[in-house]
Amino acid sequence: MIYKKFLKRPMDFILSLIAITVLSPVLLVVAILVRLKLGSPVLFKQKRPGLNEKVFTMYKFRTMTDEKDEYGELLPDSVRLTNFGKMLRATSLDELPELFNILRGDMSIVGPRPLLVQYLPLYSEHQKRRHEVRPGLSGYAQVNGRNAINWEDKFNLDVKYIDNISLIGDWKIIFLTLKKVVMRDGISSHTVVTMEPFRGTELNQ
């Protein structure tokens, strides 16, 4: 497809550059607030698999403290996630540094969300297809439940997106993402503050 091969990446570059320029005051203010409320470092960095499972460093604004127990182990997410951190997640402001990942070519505006490197061995052949494209700031799964749906449904939606990539489809996802951010819909699963870890499916057993 012409859009997927030749137009999607240039569109990502242009849109991310525009977004970084327009949102630079917001990025600066959030960075200052994170530094004041949560300390240093301001950015949360983590290795994530991208296109063709190539690992890259993804950037987000920090949302948790580094509080540890008496044995030096980090406390549970529910304890370390402050009200300020919850606000950043609810408004998706914590995701803004990923615009630089898009500008660099690690990510796309729209695509399957980049997950943890340790999940790679757990995917079925069907689920591995999510790495046929660059991971996205938002995606088809994010506008159809985000963290409120189970892993199998999420992966099926990722593959469905890959099989039906189009310019109109990407713009529809972008507008639906903005709508969901405003409504704060599907930010987390029903049981924990972040999505439950993926442990593989019966297809992998």
CSV table of C-alpha atoms in Angstrom, one decimal:
chain,number,residue,atom,x,y,z
A,1,MET,CA,0.0,0.0,0.0
A,2,ILE,CA,1.3,3.4,-1.0
A,3,TYR,CA,0.3,5.1,2.3
A,4,LYS,CA,1.9,2.5,4.5
A,5,LYS,CA,5.2,2.3,2.5
A,6,PHE,CA,5.7,5.9,1.4
A,7,LEU,CA,3.4,8.4,3.2
A,8,LYS,CA,2.9,7.2,6.8
A,9,ARG,CA,6.5,7.9,8.0
A,10,PRO,CA,6.7,11.4,6.4
A,11,MET,CA,3.3,12.2,8.0
A,12,ASP,CA,4.6,11.0,11.4
A,13,PHE,CA,7.7,13.2,11.1
A,14,ILE,CA,5.7,16.3,10.2
A,15,LEU,CA,3.0,15.9,12.7
A,16,SER,CA,5.4,15.1,15.6
A,17,LEU,CA,7.5,18.1,14.7
A,18,ILE,CA,4.5,20.4,14.7
A,19,ALA,CA,3.2,18.9,18.0
A,20,ILE,CA,6.6,19.3,19.7
A,21,THR,CA,6.7,22.9,18.6
A,22,VAL,CA,3.1,23.8,19.6
A,23,LEU,CA,3.2,21.8,22.8
A,24,SER,CA,6.7,22.9,23.9
A,25,PRO,CA,5.3,25.2,26.7
A,26,VAL,CA,3.3,22.3,28.0
A,27,LEU,CA,6.3,20.0,27.9
A,28,LEU,CA,8.4,22.5,29.8
A,29,VAL,CA,5.7,23.1,32.5
A,30,VAL,CA,5.1,19.4,33.0
A,31,ALA,CA,8.8,18.7,33.2
A,32,ILE,CA,9.2,21.4,35.9
A,33,LEU,CA,6.2,20.0,37.9
A,34,VAL,CA,7.6,16.5,37.7
A,35,ARG,CA,10.9,17.7,38.9
A,36,LEU,CA,9.3,19.5,41.8
A,37,LYS,CA,6.8,16.9,42.8
A,38,LEU,CA,8.5,13.6,42.0
A,39,GLY,CA,12.2,14.6,41.8
A,40,SER,CA,14.8,13.5,39.3
A,41,PRO,CA,15.0,12.1,36.8
A,42,VAL,CA,12.1,13.8,35.1
A,43,LEU,CA,11.9,11.3,32.3
A,44,PHE,CA,11.1,7.6,32.6
A,45,LYS,CA,13.2,5.6,30.1
A,46,GLN,CA,12.5,2.0,29.2
A,47,LYS,CA,13.6,-0.4,26.5
A,48,ARG,CA,10.7,-1.5,24.3
A,49,PRO,CA,10.6,-3.6,21.1
A,50,GLY,CA,9.6,-1.7,17.9
A,51,LEU,CA,9.5,-2.4,14.2
A,52,ASN,CA,10.7,-6.0,13.5
A,53,GLU,CA,11.3,-6.4,17.3
A,54,LYS,CA,14.2,-4.0,17.2
A,55,VAL,CA,14.6,-2.6,20.7
A,56,PHE,CA,14.7,1.2,21.3
A,57,THR,CA,14.5,3.5,24.4
A,58,MET,CA,11.0,4.9,24.9
A,59,TYR,CA,10.6,8.2,26.8
A,60,LYS,CA,7.7,9.2,29.1
A,61,PHE,CA,7.3,11.7,31.9
A,62,ARG,CA,7.8,10.0,35.3
A,63,THR,CA,4.6,9.3,37.2
A,64,MET,CA,5.9,7.3,40.2
A,65,THR,CA,8.2,7.9,43.2
A,66,ASP,CA,11.2,5.7,44.0
A,67,GLU,CA,9.9,4.7,47.4
A,68,LYS,CA,11.4,1.4,48.6
A,69,ASP,CA,10.8,-1.0,51.6
A,70,GLU,CA,13.3,-1.9,54.3
A,71,TYR,CA,14.9,-4.5,52.0
A,72,GLY,CA,15.5,-1.9,49.2
A,73,GLU,CA,12.7,-3.2,47.0
A,74,LEU,CA,10.4,-0.8,45.2
A,75,LEU,CA,7.0,-0.5,46.8
A,76,PRO,CA,3.9,-1.6,44.8
A,77,ASP,CA,2.8,0.7,41.9
A,78,SER,CA,-0.4,1.6,43.8
A,79,VAL,CA,1.8,3.1,46.6
A,80,ARG,CA,4.3,4.9,44.4
A,81,LEU,CA,1.8,6.3,42.0
A,82,THR,CA,0.9,9.7,43.4
A,83,ASN,CA,-2.2,11.8,42.8
A,84,PHE,CA,0.0,14.0,40.5
A,85,GLY,CA,1.1,10.9,38.6
A,86,LYS,CA,-2.5,9.7,38.3
A,87,MET,CA,-3.4,13.1,36.8
A,88,LEU,CA,-0.6,12.8,34.3
A,89,ARG,CA,-1.8,9.4,33.2
A,90,ALA,CA,-5.4,10.4,33.2
A,91,THR,CA,-4.7,13.3,30.8
A,92,SER,CA,-2.0,11.3,28.9
A,93,LEU,CA,0.4,14.1,29.5
A,94,ASP,CA,3.0,11.5,30.6
A,95,GLU,CA,3.0,10.2,27.0
A,96,LEU,CA,4.1,13.5,25.4
A,97,PRO,CA,7.9,12.7,25.4
A,98,GLU,CA,7.1,9.9,23.0
A,99,LEU,CA,6.7,12.6,20.3
A,100,PHE,CA,10.5,12.6,20.2
A,101,ASN,CA,10.5,8.8,19.6
A,102,ILE,CA,8.2,9.5,16.7
A,103,LEU,CA,10.4,12.2,15.4
A,104,ARG,CA,13.4,9.9,15.5
A,105,GLY,CA,11.6,7.1,13.7
A,106,ASP,CA,11.3,4.7,16.7
A,107,MET,CA,7.6,5.1,16.8
A,108,SER,CA,4.6,6.2,14.8
A,109,ILE,CA,1.6,8.4,15.6
A,110,VAL,CA,-0.7,5.4,15.2
A,111,GLY,CA,0.3,1.8,15.7
A,112,PRO,CA,0.3,-1.0,18.3
A,113,ARG,CA,1.5,0.3,21.7
A,114,PRO,CA,5.1,-0.7,22.5
A,115,LEU,CA,5.1,-3.3,25.2
A,116,LEU,CA,7.8,-4.8,27.4
A,117,VAL,CA,10.8,-6.6,26.0
A,118,GLN,CA,10.2,-9.6,28.3
A,119,TYR,CA,6.9,-10.2,26.6
A,120,LEU,CA,8.6,-11.1,23.3
A,121,PRO,CA,9.1,-14.9,24.0
A,122,LEU,CA,5.4,-15.1,25.2
A,123,TYR,CA,3.8,-14.1,21.9
A,124,SER,CA,2.1,-16.5,19.6
A,125,GLU,CA,2.9,-16.2,15.9
A,126,HIS,CA,-0.3,-14.3,15.4
A,127,GLN,CA,0.5,-11.9,18.3
A,128,LYS,CA,4.1,-11.3,17.0
A,129,ARG,CA,2.6,-9.6,13.9
A,130,ARG,CA,2.1,-6.5,16.0
A,131,HIS,CA,5.8,-5.8,15.3
A,132,GLU,CA,5.3,-5.6,11.5
A,133,VAL,CA,4.9,-1.9,11.9
A,134,ARG,CA,6.3,0.8,14.1
A,135,PRO,CA,4.6,1.0,17.5
A,136,GLY,CA,2.3,3.9,18.1
A,137,LEU,CA,1.6,6.8,20.4
A,138,SER,CA,-2.0,5.5,20.1
A,139,GLY,CA,-3.6,2.7,18.2
A,140,TYR,CA,-6.7,0.8,17.3
A,141,ALA,CA,-6.7,-1.1,20.6
A,142,GLN,CA,-6.4,2.2,22.5
A,143,VAL,CA,-9.6,3.6,21.0
A,144,ASN,CA,-11.4,0.4,21.6
A,145,GLY,CA,-10.8,-0.1,25.3
A,146,ARG,CA,-7.2,0.8,26.0
A,147,ASN,CA,-6.1,-0.8,29.3
A,148,ALA,CA,-9.7,-1.8,30.1
A,149,ILE,CA,-9.7,-4.8,27.7
A,150,ASN,CA,-7.8,-8.1,28.1
A,151,TRP,CA,-4.6,-8.9,26.4
A,152,GLU,CA,-6.0,-11.3,23.7
A,153,ASP,CA,-8.5,-8.7,22.6
A,154,LYS,CA,-5.8,-6.0,22.5
A,155,PHE,CA,-3.5,-8.2,20.3
A,156,ASN,CA,-6.4,-9.1,18.0
A,157,LEU,CA,-7.1,-5.4,17.5
A,158,ASP,CA,-3.4,-4.7,16.9
A,159,VAL,CA,-3.3,-7.3,14.1
A,160,LYS,CA,-6.6,-6.1,12.7
A,161,TYR,CA,-5.1,-2.6,12.4
A,162,ILE,CA,-2.0,-3.9,10.6
A,163,ASP,CA,-4.2,-5.7,8.1
A,164,ASN,CA,-6.2,-2.6,7.4
A,165,ILE,CA,-3.8,0.4,7.6
A,166,SER,CA,-5.0,3.4,5.7
A,167,LEU,CA,-4.7,7.2,5.9
A,168,ILE,CA,-8.4,7.6,6.7
A,169,GLY,CA,-8.2,4.9,9.4
A,170,ASP,CA,-5.2,6.6,11.0
A,171,TRP,CA,-6.8,10.0,11.2
A,172,LYS,CA,-10.0,8.4,12.6
A,173,ILE,CA,-7.8,6.8,15.4
A,174,ILE,CA,-6.1,10.2,16.0
A,175,PHE,CA,-9.5,12.0,16.5
A,176,LEU,CA,-10.9,9.1,18.6
A,177,THR,CA,-7.8,9.2,20.8
A,178,LEU,CA,-8.2,12.9,21.4
A,179,LYS,CA,-11.8,12.3,22.4
A,180,LYS,CA,-10.9,9.5,24.8
A,181,VAL,CA,-8.2,11.6,26.4
A,182,VAL,CA,-10.7,14.4,27.0
A,183,MET,CA,-13.1,11.9,28.5
A,184,ARG,CA,-10.4,10.0,30.4
A,185,ASP,CA,-11.8,6.7,29.1
A,186,GLY,CA,-10.0,3.4,29.5
A,187,ILE,CA,-7.0,4.7,31.4
A,188,SER,CA,-6.4,1.6,33.5
A,189,SER,CA,-7.8,-1.9,33.9
A,190,HIS,CA,-10.5,-2.6,36.5
A,191,THR,CA,-8.3,-4.3,39.0
A,192,VAL,CA,-4.9,-2.5,39.2
A,193,VAL,CA,-3.5,1.0,38.6
A,194,THR,CA,-1.6,-0.3,35.5
A,195,MET,CA,-2.4,-3.0,33.0
A,196,GLU,CA,-1.9,-6.6,34.4
A,197,PRO,CA,1.3,-8.2,33.2
A,198,PHE,CA,1.1,-10.4,30.1
A,199,ARG,CA,1.9,-14.0,30.9
A,200,GLY,CA,1.2,-15.6,27.6
A,201,THR,CA,-1.9,-17.3,26.3
A,202,GLU,CA,-3.1,-20.8,25.8
A,203,LEU,CA,-1.9,-20.6,22.3
A,204,ASN,CA,1.6,-20.4,23.6
A,205,GLN,CA,1.4,-23.3,26.1
